[in-house]
Each structure stands twice: as C-alpha cells, then as structure tokens.
Coordinates of C-alpha atoms in Angstrom, one line a residue:
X1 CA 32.6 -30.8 -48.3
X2 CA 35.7 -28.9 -48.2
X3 CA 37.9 -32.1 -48.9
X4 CA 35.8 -33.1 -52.1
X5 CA 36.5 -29.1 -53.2
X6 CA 40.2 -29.5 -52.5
X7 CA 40.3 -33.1 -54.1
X8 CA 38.4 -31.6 -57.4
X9 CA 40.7 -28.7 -58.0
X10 CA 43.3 -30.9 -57.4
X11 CA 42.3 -33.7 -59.8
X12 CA 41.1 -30.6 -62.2
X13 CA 45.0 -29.8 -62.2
X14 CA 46.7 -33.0 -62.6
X15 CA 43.8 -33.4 -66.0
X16 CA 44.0 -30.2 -67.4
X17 CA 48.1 -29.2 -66.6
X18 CA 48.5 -25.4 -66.7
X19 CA 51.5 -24.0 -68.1
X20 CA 52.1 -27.6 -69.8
X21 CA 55.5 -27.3 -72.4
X22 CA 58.1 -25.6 -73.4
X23 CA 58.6 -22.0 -73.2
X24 CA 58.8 -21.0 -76.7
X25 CA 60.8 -17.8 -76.3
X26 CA 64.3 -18.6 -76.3
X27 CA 65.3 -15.6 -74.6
X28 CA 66.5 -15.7 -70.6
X29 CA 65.2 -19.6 -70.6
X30 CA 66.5 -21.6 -68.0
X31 CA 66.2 -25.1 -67.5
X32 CA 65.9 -27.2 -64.9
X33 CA 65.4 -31.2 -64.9
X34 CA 64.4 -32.8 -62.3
X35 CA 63.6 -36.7 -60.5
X36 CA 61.8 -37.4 -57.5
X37 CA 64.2 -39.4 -55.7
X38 CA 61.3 -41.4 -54.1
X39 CA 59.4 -42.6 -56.7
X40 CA 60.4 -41.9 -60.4
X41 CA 58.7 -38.7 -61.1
X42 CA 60.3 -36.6 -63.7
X43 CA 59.8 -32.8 -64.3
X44 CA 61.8 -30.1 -66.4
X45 CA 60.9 -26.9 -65.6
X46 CA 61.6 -23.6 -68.0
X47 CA 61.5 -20.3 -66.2
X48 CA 61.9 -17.2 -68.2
X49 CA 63.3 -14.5 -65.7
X50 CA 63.5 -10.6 -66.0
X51 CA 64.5 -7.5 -64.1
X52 CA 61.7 -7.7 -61.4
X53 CA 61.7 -11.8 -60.9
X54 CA 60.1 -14.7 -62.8
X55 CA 58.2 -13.3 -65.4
X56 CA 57.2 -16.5 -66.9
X57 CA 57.4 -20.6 -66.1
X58 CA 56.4 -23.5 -67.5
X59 CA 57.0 -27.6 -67.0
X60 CA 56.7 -30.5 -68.9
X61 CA 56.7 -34.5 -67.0
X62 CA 55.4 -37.2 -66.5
X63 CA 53.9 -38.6 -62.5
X64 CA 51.4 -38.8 -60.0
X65 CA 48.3 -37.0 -60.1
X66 CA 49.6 -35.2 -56.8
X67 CA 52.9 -34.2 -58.6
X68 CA 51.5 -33.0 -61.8
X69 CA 49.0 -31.1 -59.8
X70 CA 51.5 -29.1 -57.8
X71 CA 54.0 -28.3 -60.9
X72 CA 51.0 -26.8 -62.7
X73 CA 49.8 -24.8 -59.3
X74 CA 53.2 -23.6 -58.3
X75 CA 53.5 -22.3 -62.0
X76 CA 50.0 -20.4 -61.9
X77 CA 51.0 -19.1 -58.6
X78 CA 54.8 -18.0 -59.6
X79 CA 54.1 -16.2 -62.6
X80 CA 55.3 -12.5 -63.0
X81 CA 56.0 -12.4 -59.1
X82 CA 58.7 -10.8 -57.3
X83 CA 61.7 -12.7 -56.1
X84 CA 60.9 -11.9 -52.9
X85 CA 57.4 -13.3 -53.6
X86 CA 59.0 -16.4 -54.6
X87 CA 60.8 -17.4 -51.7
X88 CA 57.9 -16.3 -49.1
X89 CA 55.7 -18.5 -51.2
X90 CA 58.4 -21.6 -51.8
X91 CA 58.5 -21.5 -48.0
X92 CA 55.0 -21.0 -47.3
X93 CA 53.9 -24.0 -49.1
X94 CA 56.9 -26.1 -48.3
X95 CA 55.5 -25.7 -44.4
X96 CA 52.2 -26.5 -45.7
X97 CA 53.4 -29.6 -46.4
X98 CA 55.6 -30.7 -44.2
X99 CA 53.5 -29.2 -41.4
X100 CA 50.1 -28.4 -42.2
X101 CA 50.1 -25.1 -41.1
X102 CA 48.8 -22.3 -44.0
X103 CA 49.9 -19.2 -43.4
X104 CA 47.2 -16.5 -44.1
X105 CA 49.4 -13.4 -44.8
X106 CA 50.5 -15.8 -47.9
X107 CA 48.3 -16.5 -50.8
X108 CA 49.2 -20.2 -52.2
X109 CA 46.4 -19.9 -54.8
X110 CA 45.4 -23.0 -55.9
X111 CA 48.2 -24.7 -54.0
X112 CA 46.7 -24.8 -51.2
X113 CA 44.3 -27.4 -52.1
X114 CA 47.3 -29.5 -51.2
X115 CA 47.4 -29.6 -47.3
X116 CA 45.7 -32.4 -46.7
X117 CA 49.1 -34.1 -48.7
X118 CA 50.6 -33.3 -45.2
X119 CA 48.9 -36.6 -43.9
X120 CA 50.6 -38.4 -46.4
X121 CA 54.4 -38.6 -45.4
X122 CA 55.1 -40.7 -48.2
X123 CA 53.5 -38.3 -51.0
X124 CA 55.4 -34.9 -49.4
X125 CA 58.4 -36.0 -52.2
X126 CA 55.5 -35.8 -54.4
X127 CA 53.7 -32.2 -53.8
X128 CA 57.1 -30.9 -53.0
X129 CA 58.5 -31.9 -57.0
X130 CA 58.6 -28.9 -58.5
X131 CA 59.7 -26.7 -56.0
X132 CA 62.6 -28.8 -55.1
X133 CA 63.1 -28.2 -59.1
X134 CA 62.9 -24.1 -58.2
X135 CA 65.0 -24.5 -55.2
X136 CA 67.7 -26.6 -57.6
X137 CA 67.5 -23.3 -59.9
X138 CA 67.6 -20.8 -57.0
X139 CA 71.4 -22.7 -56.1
X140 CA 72.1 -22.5 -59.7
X141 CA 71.3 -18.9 -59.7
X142 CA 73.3 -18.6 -56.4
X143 CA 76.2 -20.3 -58.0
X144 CA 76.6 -18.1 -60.7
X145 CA 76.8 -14.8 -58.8
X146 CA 79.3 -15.9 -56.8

C-alpha cells in the first residue's frame, strides 16, 4: 500500500513538474546545465540565491519519469532554505539513495518517495540528476570564493 503511495506521488511529479522553467527574475540567477552521464538525461537548473541561502530554484529538461520527478522534488524541498539546510538535505537524500537509509531528523519532503530507487542501481544516476546539478553549482560557488 505504501509502494503504490510512493509510486503515485512519484508519477504525480514526473506529470505535473513543479518549479518547471526559467526563473524570470534576472537578478542573482545562476545557471547550471547538466547530463546524466549514464543515460542521456538533460537538466538546467536556475537558482536564484540571497543573503540567507537559496531563495528560489527552478529546472527545465527533458528524461525519465524517475529524473524529472526528483528535479521537481528537490526544487519543492530547496526552496528558501538555509545553506546549511541544503547540504544536510543534499546528503540526506544522496544516502537515501545510495543506501536506503532515511534519516528521520531530516525532512526530504516529497523526495522521499524515492527510496525504493535504491533497489535500482542502474536508476541512482537518475534520482541523483539534479543534485549532482546542485553539487556542480556548490564547486562553482566554491570556486569563486577562492
């Protein structure tokens, strides 16, 4: 019963893509492109950043229902959060994946419909799109303060 849940929310995502397009405020816009090296999935994601983090994300792609599903969870679940909030949730889910495990102190949102992805070795590349896009931006971001 709880798989069908998980399986509707994530289907409900990969149909009806949250957060779908181009930022239309030009201000503080970066943007990251992005391909999944396995299997031809394509992403560019626009992030809008302010004093206290991310204030605002968005994608636009083209893939699987599993990797359009996770870009437009992880930009629900990203938006207007904390820096610090970002990275405990970039590595929260990114164990999710790779090892099942959900941490309960972390709230993945909708994201966590994803888990049972961790059965599927060969769809991690997939789930894990768009924050591999993030962490390409958070080495950008690095980059420049240095």
């Amino acid at each position: 019963m709880l798989d069908d849940l998980y399986r509707q929310v994530v289907l409900d995502h990969a149909k009806y893509k949250r957060n779908y397009g181009e930022l239309s405020e030009q201000n503080n816009i970066s943007k990251v492109y992005y391909k999944n090296p396995t299997c031809g999935d394509v992403m560019t994601l626009y992030l809008r950043t302010g004093p206290s983090g991310i204030e605002d994300l968005s994608f636009e792609g083209e893939g699987c229902s599993i990797s359009m599903a996770s870009c437009s969870m992880m930009t629900d679940l990203l938006k207007n959060q904390s820096m610090e909030a970002v990275y405990n949730k970039r590595d929260a889910f990114e164990r999710l994946i790779r090892e099942g495990e959900i941490e309960e102190d972390i709230d993945l949102g909708d994201a966590a419909a994803l888990q049972g992805v961790h059965k599927l070795r060969a769809r991690h590349n997939c789930a894990l799109m768009p924050w591999q896009a993030l962490d390409k931006w958070l080495k950008e971001q690095e980059n420049e303060r240095e």
